[in-house]
XYZ file of C-alpha atoms in Angstrom:
684
model
C 19.721 -43.724 -28.248
C 19.449 -42.845 -31.942
C 15.929 -41.422 -32.184
C 14.556 -40.272 -28.818
C 10.852 -39.445 -28.635
C 11.514 -36.502 -26.367
C 14.275 -34.637 -24.539
C 14.554 -33.593 -20.897
C 17.181 -30.872 -20.577
C 18.135 -29.632 -17.126
C 20.275 -26.633 -16.246
C 21.889 -26.452 -12.801
C 19.664 -24.759 -10.248
C 21.321 -21.430 -9.327
C 21.658 -20.578 -5.642
C 19.464 -17.649 -4.662
C 22.167 -16.085 -2.500
C 23.158 -13.660 -5.246
C 22.521 -12.755 -8.903
C 23.730 -14.554 -12.043
C 27.145 -13.729 -13.526
C 28.930 -14.560 -16.775
C 30.591 -17.647 -15.286
C 27.175 -19.214 -14.732
C 26.089 -18.245 -18.241
C 29.173 -19.612 -19.998
C 29.291 -22.791 -17.942
C 25.637 -23.787 -17.993
C 22.822 -21.610 -19.263
C 23.969 -20.404 -22.690
C 25.058 -23.853 -23.960
C 21.906 -25.448 -22.526
C 19.769 -22.794 -24.209
C 21.485 -23.267 -27.574
C 20.880 -27.015 -27.309
C 17.208 -26.619 -26.338
C 16.499 -24.016 -29.032
C 18.181 -26.154 -31.687
C 16.141 -29.228 -30.758
C 12.910 -27.237 -30.879
C 13.939 -25.841 -34.273
C 14.298 -29.352 -35.707
C 10.883 -30.312 -34.349
C 11.798 -32.232 -31.195
C 9.671 -32.534 -28.054
C 11.692 -30.656 -25.423
C 11.313 -29.945 -21.714
C 14.003 -27.418 -20.719
C 13.881 -27.305 -16.931
C 15.428 -25.164 -14.204
C 14.593 -23.281 -11.004
C 16.078 -21.524 -8.004
C 17.943 -23.573 -5.393
C 16.734 -21.956 -2.184
C 17.822 -24.378 0.522
C 21.602 -24.186 0.372
C 23.409 -23.058 3.509
C 24.625 -20.110 1.453
C 21.127 -18.655 1.926
C 21.187 -18.260 5.729
C 24.819 -17.123 5.443
C 23.760 -14.293 3.120
C 20.779 -13.523 5.359
C 23.050 -13.156 8.393
C 25.374 -10.894 6.428
C 22.529 -8.626 5.267
C 20.627 -8.736 8.559
C 17.414 -10.112 7.034
C 15.538 -13.414 7.005
C 16.394 -16.286 4.628
C 12.939 -15.848 3.054
C 13.812 -12.232 2.232
C 16.991 -13.416 0.521
C 15.380 -16.089 -1.632
C 12.494 -13.839 -2.662
C 14.893 -11.049 -3.626
C 17.323 -13.109 -5.672
C 14.765 -15.488 -7.174
C 13.066 -12.438 -8.669
C 16.343 -10.937 -9.934
C 17.558 -14.239 -11.413
C 14.282 -15.202 -13.086
C 13.890 -11.725 -14.618
C 17.507 -11.672 -15.829
C 17.181 -15.072 -17.479
C 13.984 -14.018 -19.250
C 15.471 -10.730 -20.504
C 18.605 -12.529 -21.674
C 16.570 -14.964 -23.740
C 17.167 -18.163 -21.760
C 14.158 -20.132 -22.999
C 13.289 -22.375 -20.056
C 10.039 -24.266 -20.459
C 9.725 -23.953 -16.699
C 11.640 -22.021 -14.066
C 10.518 -23.048 -10.584
C 11.922 -22.756 -7.062
C 12.705 -25.317 -4.382
C 10.657 -23.428 -1.786
C 7.517 -24.332 -3.792
C 5.041 -26.683 -2.156
C 5.253 -29.121 -5.072
C 8.985 -29.430 -4.543
C 8.743 -29.969 -0.784
C 6.268 -32.794 -1.404
C 8.303 -34.329 -4.255
C 11.542 -34.302 -2.266
C 9.863 -35.634 0.896
C 8.173 -38.436 -1.059
C 11.474 -39.314 -2.752
C 13.237 -39.537 0.610
C 10.410 -41.572 2.134
C 10.466 -44.064 -0.768
C 14.193 -44.668 -0.352
C 13.853 -44.850 3.434
C 11.023 -47.402 3.255
C 13.011 -49.455 0.747
C 15.960 -49.620 3.143
C 18.260 -47.595 0.874
C 19.654 -45.427 3.683
C 22.027 -46.196 6.514
C 21.297 -44.566 9.891
C 24.401 -43.577 11.823
C 25.385 -41.549 14.856
C 28.491 -39.610 13.887
C 30.653 -36.845 15.282
C 30.033 -33.553 13.474
C 31.649 -30.163 13.945
C 29.772 -28.029 16.452
C 30.164 -24.343 17.374
C 29.739 -24.116 21.137
C 29.374 -20.330 21.198
C 26.752 -20.323 18.412
C 25.151 -23.414 19.973
C 24.681 -25.202 16.649
C 26.076 -27.874 14.376
C 27.940 -26.325 11.487
C 26.800 -26.941 7.948
C 29.649 -27.370 5.482
C 29.599 -23.782 4.220
C 29.801 -22.513 7.798
C 33.200 -24.184 8.150
C 36.415 -22.824 6.659
C 39.806 -24.489 6.858
C 42.807 -25.713 4.924
C 42.107 -28.084 2.043
C 43.730 -31.463 2.759
C 44.571 -31.892 -0.936
C 45.929 -28.566 -2.207
C 46.551 -26.593 0.997
C 44.179 -23.732 0.109
C 43.513 -22.017 3.441
C 39.920 -20.884 2.773
C 38.328 -24.151 1.679
C 34.707 -24.806 2.622
C 33.627 -27.892 4.511
C 32.211 -29.668 1.464
C 34.406 -28.493 -1.396
C 37.599 -26.585 -2.102
C 37.008 -23.624 -4.403
C 40.675 -23.655 -5.390
C 41.173 -27.239 -6.608
C 37.516 -28.304 -6.864
C 37.945 -31.381 -4.658
C 34.924 -32.533 -2.639
C 35.564 -33.641 0.937
C 33.986 -33.886 4.364
C 34.181 -30.978 6.790
C 36.045 -33.178 9.286
C 38.819 -33.634 6.684
C 39.750 -29.932 6.841
C 42.982 -28.924 8.515
C 42.553 -26.295 11.232
C 38.782 -25.814 10.706
C 37.135 -22.601 11.928
C 33.491 -21.607 12.353
C 32.406 -19.009 9.806
C 29.878 -17.766 12.370
C 32.124 -17.000 15.346
C 35.623 -17.717 14.106
C 36.077 -20.270 16.888
C 37.538 -23.728 16.482
C 34.571 -26.118 16.450
C 34.386 -29.271 18.528
C 33.140 -32.711 17.553
C 29.701 -33.624 18.853
C 27.582 -36.684 18.171
C 24.407 -36.448 16.078
C 22.192 -38.900 14.167
C 21.850 -38.769 10.386
C 20.840 -40.835 7.375
C 23.360 -41.733 4.704
C 23.171 -42.898 1.089
C 25.700 -45.756 0.799
C 27.350 -44.881 -2.499
C 29.629 -47.897 -2.175
C 26.542 -50.074 -2.700
C 26.166 -48.535 -6.187
C 29.841 -48.669 -7.147
C 29.526 -51.665 -9.507
C 26.557 -50.063 -11.257
C 28.411 -46.747 -11.665
C 31.535 -48.479 -12.918
C 29.549 -50.311 -15.598
C 27.284 -47.371 -16.494
C 29.957 -44.656 -16.667
C 33.402 -46.218 -17.014
C 32.305 -48.808 -19.543
C 29.111 -47.363 -21.012
C 30.178 -43.735 -21.495
C 33.880 -44.041 -22.162
C 33.548 -42.729 -25.694
C 30.713 -40.214 -25.575
C 31.231 -38.220 -22.353
C 33.629 -35.278 -22.298
C 37.118 -36.228 -21.047
C 36.958 -33.778 -18.128
C 33.664 -35.304 -16.941
C 34.688 -38.908 -17.488
C 38.064 -38.317 -15.836
C 36.603 -36.806 -12.688
C 34.056 -39.624 -12.379
C 36.748 -42.269 -12.885
C 38.914 -40.675 -10.214
C 36.054 -40.747 -7.716
C 35.033 -44.316 -8.479
C 38.604 -45.642 -8.505
C 39.220 -43.961 -5.160
C 36.376 -45.973 -3.642
C 32.950 -44.535 -2.891
C 31.745 -43.933 0.663
C 28.379 -43.301 2.290
C 27.261 -39.669 2.127
C 24.821 -37.979 4.511
C 21.443 -37.012 3.058
C 20.352 -35.034 6.142
C 21.806 -32.116 8.055
C 21.328 -30.310 11.358
C 19.962 -27.013 10.109
C 16.872 -24.852 10.549
C 16.568 -23.907 6.860
C 15.385 -26.437 4.303
C 12.942 -29.313 3.853
C 12.278 -31.040 7.191
C 13.289 -34.702 7.288
C 9.920 -36.547 7.100
C 10.618 -38.937 9.977
C 9.687 -39.064 13.628
C 12.626 -38.190 15.841
C 14.239 -36.067 13.120
C 13.182 -32.696 14.479
C 15.692 -29.940 13.760
C 17.051 -31.807 10.729
C 16.537 -31.044 7.040
C 17.303 -32.784 3.778
C 20.858 -32.046 2.741
C 20.833 -29.565 -0.147
C 22.685 -31.860 -2.545
C 19.904 -34.449 -2.043
C 17.092 -31.915 -2.234
C 18.285 -29.723 -5.143
C 18.480 -32.227 -8.055
C 15.002 -33.464 -7.172
C 14.072 -29.875 -8.061
C 14.395 -30.882 -11.722
C 11.631 -33.434 -11.187
C 9.334 -31.094 -9.256
C 9.860 -28.317 -11.837
C 8.934 -30.767 -14.600
C 5.791 -31.731 -12.670
C 4.861 -28.063 -12.381
C 5.356 -27.535 -16.129
C 3.514 -30.717 -17.135
C 0.514 -29.861 -14.993
C 0.316 -26.409 -16.580
C 0.752 -27.706 -20.143
C -1.487 -30.764 -19.809
C 1.371 -33.239 -20.218
C 2.442 -36.366 -18.341
C 5.602 -35.540 -16.391
C 6.537 -39.197 -16.067
C 7.117 -39.423 -19.828
C 10.044 -37.028 -19.363
C 11.593 -38.863 -16.403
C 10.629 -42.514 -16.656
C 10.228 -43.367 -20.353
C 13.243 -45.104 -21.880
C 12.606 -43.288 -25.175
C 13.428 -39.979 -23.458
C 16.943 -38.579 -23.665
C 18.004 -36.664 -20.561
C 20.928 -34.228 -20.593
C 22.230 -32.338 -17.537
C 24.043 -29.022 -18.184
C 26.268 -28.096 -15.239
C 29.612 -26.575 -14.285
C 32.558 -28.780 -13.350
C 32.004 -28.229 -9.622
C 28.746 -30.177 -9.949
C 30.049 -33.200 -11.858
C 30.139 -35.533 -8.867
C 26.596 -34.657 -7.794
C 25.075 -35.150 -11.274
C 27.127 -38.123 -12.454
C 27.532 -40.185 -9.290
C 25.232 -39.094 -6.456
C 21.991 -38.142 -8.271
C 22.138 -41.197 -10.583
C 22.643 -43.365 -7.498
C 19.521 -41.795 -5.993
C 17.556 -42.403 -9.205
C 18.846 -45.980 -9.429
C 17.925 -46.636 -5.796
C 14.427 -45.293 -6.421
C 14.074 -47.675 -9.342
C 11.582 -45.883 -11.607
C 13.704 -43.227 -13.283
C 15.841 -43.032 -16.420
C 19.452 -41.881 -16.201
C 21.117 -38.988 -18.059
C 22.501 -39.800 -21.492
C 25.119 -37.089 -21.121
C 26.416 -34.502 -18.663
C 28.439 -32.075 -20.832
C 29.910 -30.064 -17.960
C 32.051 -27.050 -18.768
C 35.143 -25.870 -16.960
C 35.400 -22.455 -15.241
C 35.405 -19.014 -16.855
C 37.828 -16.497 -15.372
C 37.524 -12.717 -15.588
C 40.457 -10.578 -16.714
C 42.920 -13.239 -15.592
C 41.427 -13.783 -12.131
C 38.968 -16.356 -10.835
C 35.363 -15.169 -10.661
C 34.299 -14.544 -7.082
C 30.817 -13.575 -5.940
C 31.997 -12.772 -2.419
C 34.646 -10.380 -3.755
C 32.319 -8.899 -6.405
C 34.810 -9.965 -9.084
C 32.212 -10.693 -11.726
C 30.176 -9.326 -14.596
C 26.633 -9.572 -13.265
C 23.909 -10.388 -15.769
C 21.350 -7.893 -14.441
C 23.962 -5.108 -14.568
C 25.021 -6.068 -18.102
C 21.414 -5.924 -19.265
C 21.108 -2.403 -17.847
C 24.458 -1.150 -19.157
C 24.271 -2.811 -22.603
C 20.596 -2.482 -23.579
C 19.463 -4.618 -26.531
C 22.863 -6.294 -26.721
C 22.000 -9.665 -25.203
C 23.199 -11.488 -28.298
C 26.640 -9.900 -28.116
C 27.278 -11.474 -24.725
C 25.652 -14.755 -25.793
C 27.963 -14.902 -28.813
C 31.148 -13.958 -26.953
C 30.496 -16.465 -24.152
C 29.831 -19.187 -26.720
C 32.828 -18.354 -28.907
C 35.015 -18.309 -25.789
C 33.273 -21.103 -23.852
C 35.390 -23.072 -21.333
C 34.355 -26.400 -22.853
C 37.505 -28.425 -22.198
C 39.624 -26.150 -20.023
C 39.268 -22.981 -17.985
C 39.046 -19.903 -20.181
C 39.267 -16.155 -19.695
C 36.738 -13.405 -20.393
C 38.245 -9.996 -21.088
C 36.436 -6.813 -22.026
C 38.898 -6.173 -24.858
C 38.098 -9.573 -26.369
C 34.388 -8.853 -25.903
C 34.848 -5.635 -27.875
C 36.934 -7.353 -30.562
C 34.463 -10.183 -31.121
C 31.614 -7.692 -31.407
C 33.381 -5.247 -33.701
C 35.397 -7.706 -35.810
C 32.899 -10.564 -36.088
C 29.313 -9.609 -35.304
C 29.575 -6.137 -36.835
C 32.221 -6.622 -39.537
C 31.190 -10.099 -40.749
C 27.592 -11.005 -39.864
C 26.169 -7.488 -39.649
C 28.127 -6.201 -42.623
C 26.850 -8.932 -44.927
C 23.219 -8.484 -43.907
C 23.422 -4.699 -44.136
C 24.904 -4.764 -47.640
C 22.282 -7.213 -48.881
C 19.373 -5.248 -47.446
C 20.633 -1.828 -48.525
C 21.314 -2.967 -52.095
C 17.954 -4.736 -52.356
C 16.163 -1.525 -51.382
C 18.409 0.597 -53.576
C 18.026 -1.506 -56.727
C 14.576 -3.068 -56.299
C 12.704 -1.061 -53.651
C 12.957 -3.995 -51.233
C 11.435 -6.579 -53.584
C 13.301 -9.856 -54.094
C 14.383 -9.873 -57.762
C 13.694 -12.718 -60.168
C 16.961 -14.517 -60.879
C 18.285 -15.368 -64.308
C 20.601 -18.267 -65.159
C 22.788 -19.387 -62.271
C 26.530 -19.369 -62.769
C 28.816 -22.060 -61.390
C 29.668 -19.850 -58.379
C 25.957 -19.246 -57.733
C 25.221 -22.973 -57.688
C 28.272 -23.665 -55.510
C 27.215 -20.976 -53.023
C 23.604 -22.177 -52.807
C 24.809 -25.761 -52.340
C 27.186 -24.625 -49.563
C 24.304 -22.818 -47.845
C 22.343 -26.085 -47.733
C 25.208 -27.825 -45.920
C 25.412 -25.443 -42.975
C 22.351 -26.645 -40.997
C 23.845 -30.150 -40.998
C 27.341 -28.914 -40.075
C 26.110 -26.630 -37.296
C 23.596 -29.169 -36.029
C 26.218 -31.913 -35.839
C 28.434 -29.688 -33.675
C 25.528 -28.808 -31.371
C 24.516 -32.448 -30.983
C 28.099 -33.243 -29.949
C 27.991 -30.354 -27.430
C 30.662 -28.443 -29.351
C 29.014 -25.058 -29.094
C 32.151 -23.012 -29.757
C 32.658 -24.922 -32.992
C 28.997 -24.476 -33.907
C 29.140 -20.710 -33.346
C 32.156 -20.422 -35.626
C 30.383 -22.413 -38.353
C 27.525 -19.933 -38.072
C 30.026 -17.132 -38.599
C 31.503 -19.071 -41.524
C 28.075 -18.962 -43.192
C 28.145 -15.166 -42.867
C 31.689 -15.238 -44.282
C 30.384 -17.241 -47.241
C 27.904 -14.448 -47.925
C 30.536 -11.718 -47.606
C 32.928 -13.532 -49.930
C 30.185 -14.088 -52.478
C 29.311 -10.390 -52.571
C 32.947 -9.310 -52.591
C 33.737 -11.647 -55.510
C 30.629 -10.834 -57.537
C 30.664 -7.049 -56.875
C 27.025 -6.221 -57.715
C 27.698 -2.495 -57.107
C 30.054 -2.584 -60.118
C 28.189 -5.072 -62.296
C 24.971 -3.020 -62.040
C 26.518 -0.541 -64.478
C 26.934 -3.134 -67.240
C 24.690 -6.138 -66.545
C 21.499 -5.519 -64.582
C 20.191 -9.044 -65.202
C 23.306 -10.544 -63.598
C 22.846 -8.360 -60.499
C 19.304 -9.685 -60.061
C 20.734 -13.184 -59.739
C 23.512 -12.067 -57.404
C 21.100 -10.315 -55.077
C 18.660 -13.224 -55.205
C 21.432 -15.624 -54.088
C 22.615 -13.215 -51.377
C 19.064 -12.934 -50.035
C 18.821 -16.725 -49.805
C 21.965 -16.722 -47.643
C 20.583 -13.919 -45.479
C 17.389 -15.905 -44.955
C 19.342 -19.031 -44.097
C 21.308 -17.029 -41.523
C 18.076 -15.779 -39.949
C 16.972 -19.370 -39.376
C 20.177 -21.074 -38.190
C 21.294 -18.124 -36.035
C 18.251 -18.512 -33.758
C 19.795 -20.857 -31.135
C 22.833 -18.602 -30.766
C 21.453 -15.117 -31.448
C 17.703 -15.311 -30.781
C 17.112 -11.542 -30.647
C 19.113 -10.957 -33.822
C 17.322 -13.820 -35.565
C 13.955 -12.377 -34.587
C 14.981 -8.922 -35.797
C 16.316 -10.246 -39.108
C 13.235 -12.425 -39.602
C 11.094 -9.327 -39.141
C 13.160 -7.302 -41.626
C 12.972 -10.118 -44.175
C 9.224 -10.308 -43.492
C 9.184 -14.112 -43.241
C 7.489 -14.594 -39.848
C 7.933 -18.134 -38.539
C 7.347 -19.791 -41.891
C 10.773 -21.423 -42.159
C 12.268 -24.112 -39.933
C 15.794 -25.462 -39.612
C 15.386 -28.281 -42.123
C 14.034 -25.952 -44.804
C 17.470 -24.362 -45.209
C 18.871 -27.721 -46.279
C 15.924 -29.027 -48.265
C 14.336 -26.076 -50.008
C 15.794 -24.634 -53.200
C 14.069 -21.325 -52.492
C 13.942 -19.735 -49.035
C 12.809 -16.273 -50.156
C 10.610 -16.121 -53.245
C 11.099 -13.670 -56.058
C 8.615 -10.819 -55.722
C 8.631 -11.019 -51.918
C 8.649 -7.607 -50.201
C 11.183 -7.135 -47.410
C 10.908 -4.431 -44.770
C 13.089 -1.420 -44.096
C 16.724 -2.165 -43.341
C 18.246 -1.538 -39.907
C 21.586 -2.415 -38.345
C 21.742 -5.705 -36.445
C 24.815 -4.804 -34.390
C 26.601 -1.603 -33.426
C 30.268 -0.963 -32.815
C 31.386 -0.849 -29.186
C 33.714 2.087 -28.540
C 36.839 2.149 -26.363
C 35.142 4.456 -23.875
C 32.528 1.816 -23.045
C 35.186 -0.824 -22.454
C 37.302 1.561 -20.385
C 34.300 2.170 -18.128
C 33.916 -1.564 -17.496
C 37.624 -1.961 -16.800
C 37.525 0.984 -14.404
C 34.588 -0.642 -12.631
C 36.613 -3.830 -12.141
C 39.650 -1.857 -11.025
C 37.545 -0.119 -8.386
C 36.380 -3.535 -7.185
C 39.955 -4.761 -6.984
C 41.046 -1.736 -4.962
C 38.062 -2.073 -2.645
C 38.940 -5.732 -2.035
C 42.553 -4.840 -1.337
C 41.482 -2.175 1.129
C 39.011 -4.509 2.822
C 41.661 -7.187 3.184
C 44.296 -4.725 4.290
C 45.259 -5.417 7.872
C 45.284 -2.502 10.300
C 48.587 -2.224 12.107
C 48.423 -3.187 15.751
C 48.719 -0.545 18.443
C 52.204 0.696 19.196
C 53.773 0.577 22.630
C 51.803 2.563 25.231
C 53.197 6.012 26.046
C 52.622 8.330 28.991
C 50.674 11.604 28.670
C 53.865 13.534 29.193
C 55.323 11.813 26.117
C 52.391 13.023 24.023
C 52.685 16.615 25.254
C 56.235 16.702 23.918
C 54.857 16.534 20.343
C 54.343 20.023 18.844
C 51.910 19.557 15.948
C 50.713 22.699 14.187
C 48.720 23.738 11.139
C 50.839 25.019 8.278
C 50.386 26.001 4.625
C 52.556 24.783 1.743
C 53.997 27.803 -0.058
C 56.362 26.128 -2.535
C 56.927 22.576 -3.781
C 59.434 20.957 -6.132
C 60.690 17.465 -6.860
C 63.916 16.304 -5.266
C 66.317 15.444 -8.089
C 66.875 11.742 -8.928
C 64.049 10.530 -6.678
C 60.532 9.226 -7.380
C 58.872 9.814 -4.033
C 60.365 12.989 -2.552
C 59.132 16.580 -2.721
C 60.955 19.556 -1.218
C 58.389 21.843 0.437
C 58.423 25.368 1.857
C 55.843 25.429 4.667
C 54.602 28.412 6.693
C 54.012 26.966 10.196
C 53.091 30.292 11.820
C 56.237 30.803 13.833
C 58.465 30.592 10.748
C 58.762 29.218 7.222
C 60.770 26.045 6.984
C 61.956 23.404 4.516
C 60.435 19.927 4.805
C 61.202 16.897 2.640
C 58.148 14.607 2.243
C 57.693 11.267 0.420
C 54.419 12.213 -1.311
C 55.508 12.694 -4.942
C 53.703 9.534 -6.168
C 50.377 10.847 -4.869
C 50.644 14.561 -5.666
C 52.241 16.864 -8.211
C 54.054 19.965 -6.879
C 51.563 22.279 -8.577
C 48.405 20.831 -7.020
C 49.502 21.189 -3.382
C 50.489 24.868 -3.363
C 48.220 26.511 -0.745
C 47.350 23.155 0.890
C 46.921 23.347 4.670
C 48.660 20.493 6.448
C 49.452 19.145 9.902
C 53.160 19.452 10.727
C 55.218 17.929 13.516
C 57.516 20.942 13.959
C 59.728 19.905 16.876
C 61.150 16.832 15.148
C 64.933 16.919 15.135
C 66.234 18.145 11.726
C 67.853 15.549 9.448
C 69.381 15.559 5.990
C 67.489 13.699 3.235
C 69.219 13.531 -0.167
C 71.349 16.490 0.803
C 68.403 18.640 1.904
C 67.908 19.443 5.608
C 64.312 18.637 6.558
C 62.892 20.601 9.510
C 59.725 18.719 10.389
C 57.223 16.073 9.184
C 53.912 16.325 7.307
C 51.217 14.021 8.778
C 49.566 11.739 6.163
C 47.234 8.728 5.939
C 46.184 6.193 3.271
C 43.049 6.281 1.086
C 41.123 3.158 -0.065
C 42.842 3.268 -3.477
C 46.310 3.163 -1.893
C 47.097 6.858 -2.342
C 48.199 9.262 0.399
C 45.918 11.904 1.892
C 46.689 14.969 4.008
C 45.554 15.174 7.618
C 44.082 18.672 7.400
C 41.668 20.914 9.304
C 38.006 20.731 8.219
C 37.979 24.520 7.721
C 40.889 26.934 7.014
C 42.622 28.049 10.227
C 45.506 30.375 11.078
C 48.961 28.972 10.457
C 50.670 27.998 13.695
C 47.485 26.767 15.445
C 48.408 23.845 17.677
C 46.808 20.409 17.283
C 46.198 18.726 20.616
């Protein structure tokens, strides 16, 4: 489609079982937002649609964990997510939720249409059932070994390790996530979408029709699924949370979330169209509309095979022109995990880095996992801010604005004759909207962001070569031309930066005092972007340097999370062999005070201690040197097993044992009295 009349852009509906993190942003929402903003900037009719997915089984799982109702969970996280998106500058035209009445009706009507048209297959099948919990187990309530990669904590619908989708009954050694019991198979009736019926259509539409324009990772995954042979997939589930199946005899069953959720794009569009006085069908049924789905790679199958099959079966809808799914973003070398809190949460970032939304937007774009998994590190975040946003983009703008105020009181000077370098630079400026736009239209957002930075580099090089701060001493007329050209570049940057750095663009537009007068195409077509005699406003910095201390705090936060996870997963040793009371009474444990401490030569762990245990002062060798220095434990009261048989350790006779335990961070801690007591007091 060369010239679409309008664009429908969808971004994957986030589950409301937790907040948004950087993996979601890099995979879906930042690239989708850049695309939508760019299209609006070039004058296109755009509907950028999203909303909260509130019917996934992850919702009741979270509710059980927090001891609240599913409604409490969706209300809490829908609010957090929607607010975070808005503050981060994600410019949805509509952000809805699948608990909305309009969505329930849209999804129910969609199901009913397919049911009445005979598009479903009704089957009685054996599903996994937890006898103790007295319920059928939804896929996310089942954990077992992935039949493909052997990952031992795979969910019933998809393996989080290898990304493979499967049925819960395919898992090896499945367990109920509710009780931990091994589930049994029990018969239940459900309705299935026979994907095999649509295999020829999908083969022609994807494998032949999109061989050259879909990303290799998307095309490859689709081809693998189709070549493997498609099978019927259930569209209903035994669950008490979701949209009730609109059929008699289907009590206690809901629409399966993968069927319900993508219809949320349609219901959200309806909601938006009704509010804006538009016809929603133009955005979903008109062949002159281009639809693009932005998703992560774990959603490729649902958006490229299952949802299109649903739309095709319905008969009235257009199909997506592209599904530019990204791969996964890791964090500091480890896979992002919401359950393990291994993430950078958007709402926390917004609180800890106020007014620095564009820094994260830029870093996630410049480091986007477009063709392979990529890694986010705080050091790289700092480097891209300090070395690119501050040192290149910000530096150029700051120099231009400061010099304009210094030489001309903030008034754009009237240029004189242009030199060859002036004309070359102005011509290069005109090329950047086309270069950047071409990359965006091909979904190469990393490339586009670097071209934006190259425009700032063009400005820096121009100033560095022309040196107006030196020329001003000998040729004031020449400096007027230099500054005029530099201000044209600065204005061009303000316009084309908007999709990537919307807050920075707005700030720079305000400083340049140009309002919303200029659009994307003006940068290419107009010879003058900022007229001579135009008054610009007071200069201010666009970006600020991020110091090591700030990064160290974020790394420490992650390290604390890692230690907490290790402690949580640490298994408690099982009880030792049972002893008689008489055995216990043989132990003589007393309170003592450490009087002296020194390291044992040629060892890492051992300290030689002098301990007053009340009845005498004795030497004890203890393996605590990696947790304590000798100086910090002088005067420490400890618990000592004093009637332990003496033994030589590294040539030193040890006459007892200090009692210790572990702390959550893996260090040792003394077992000590709550208040100081007399040395020699017995512990019983």
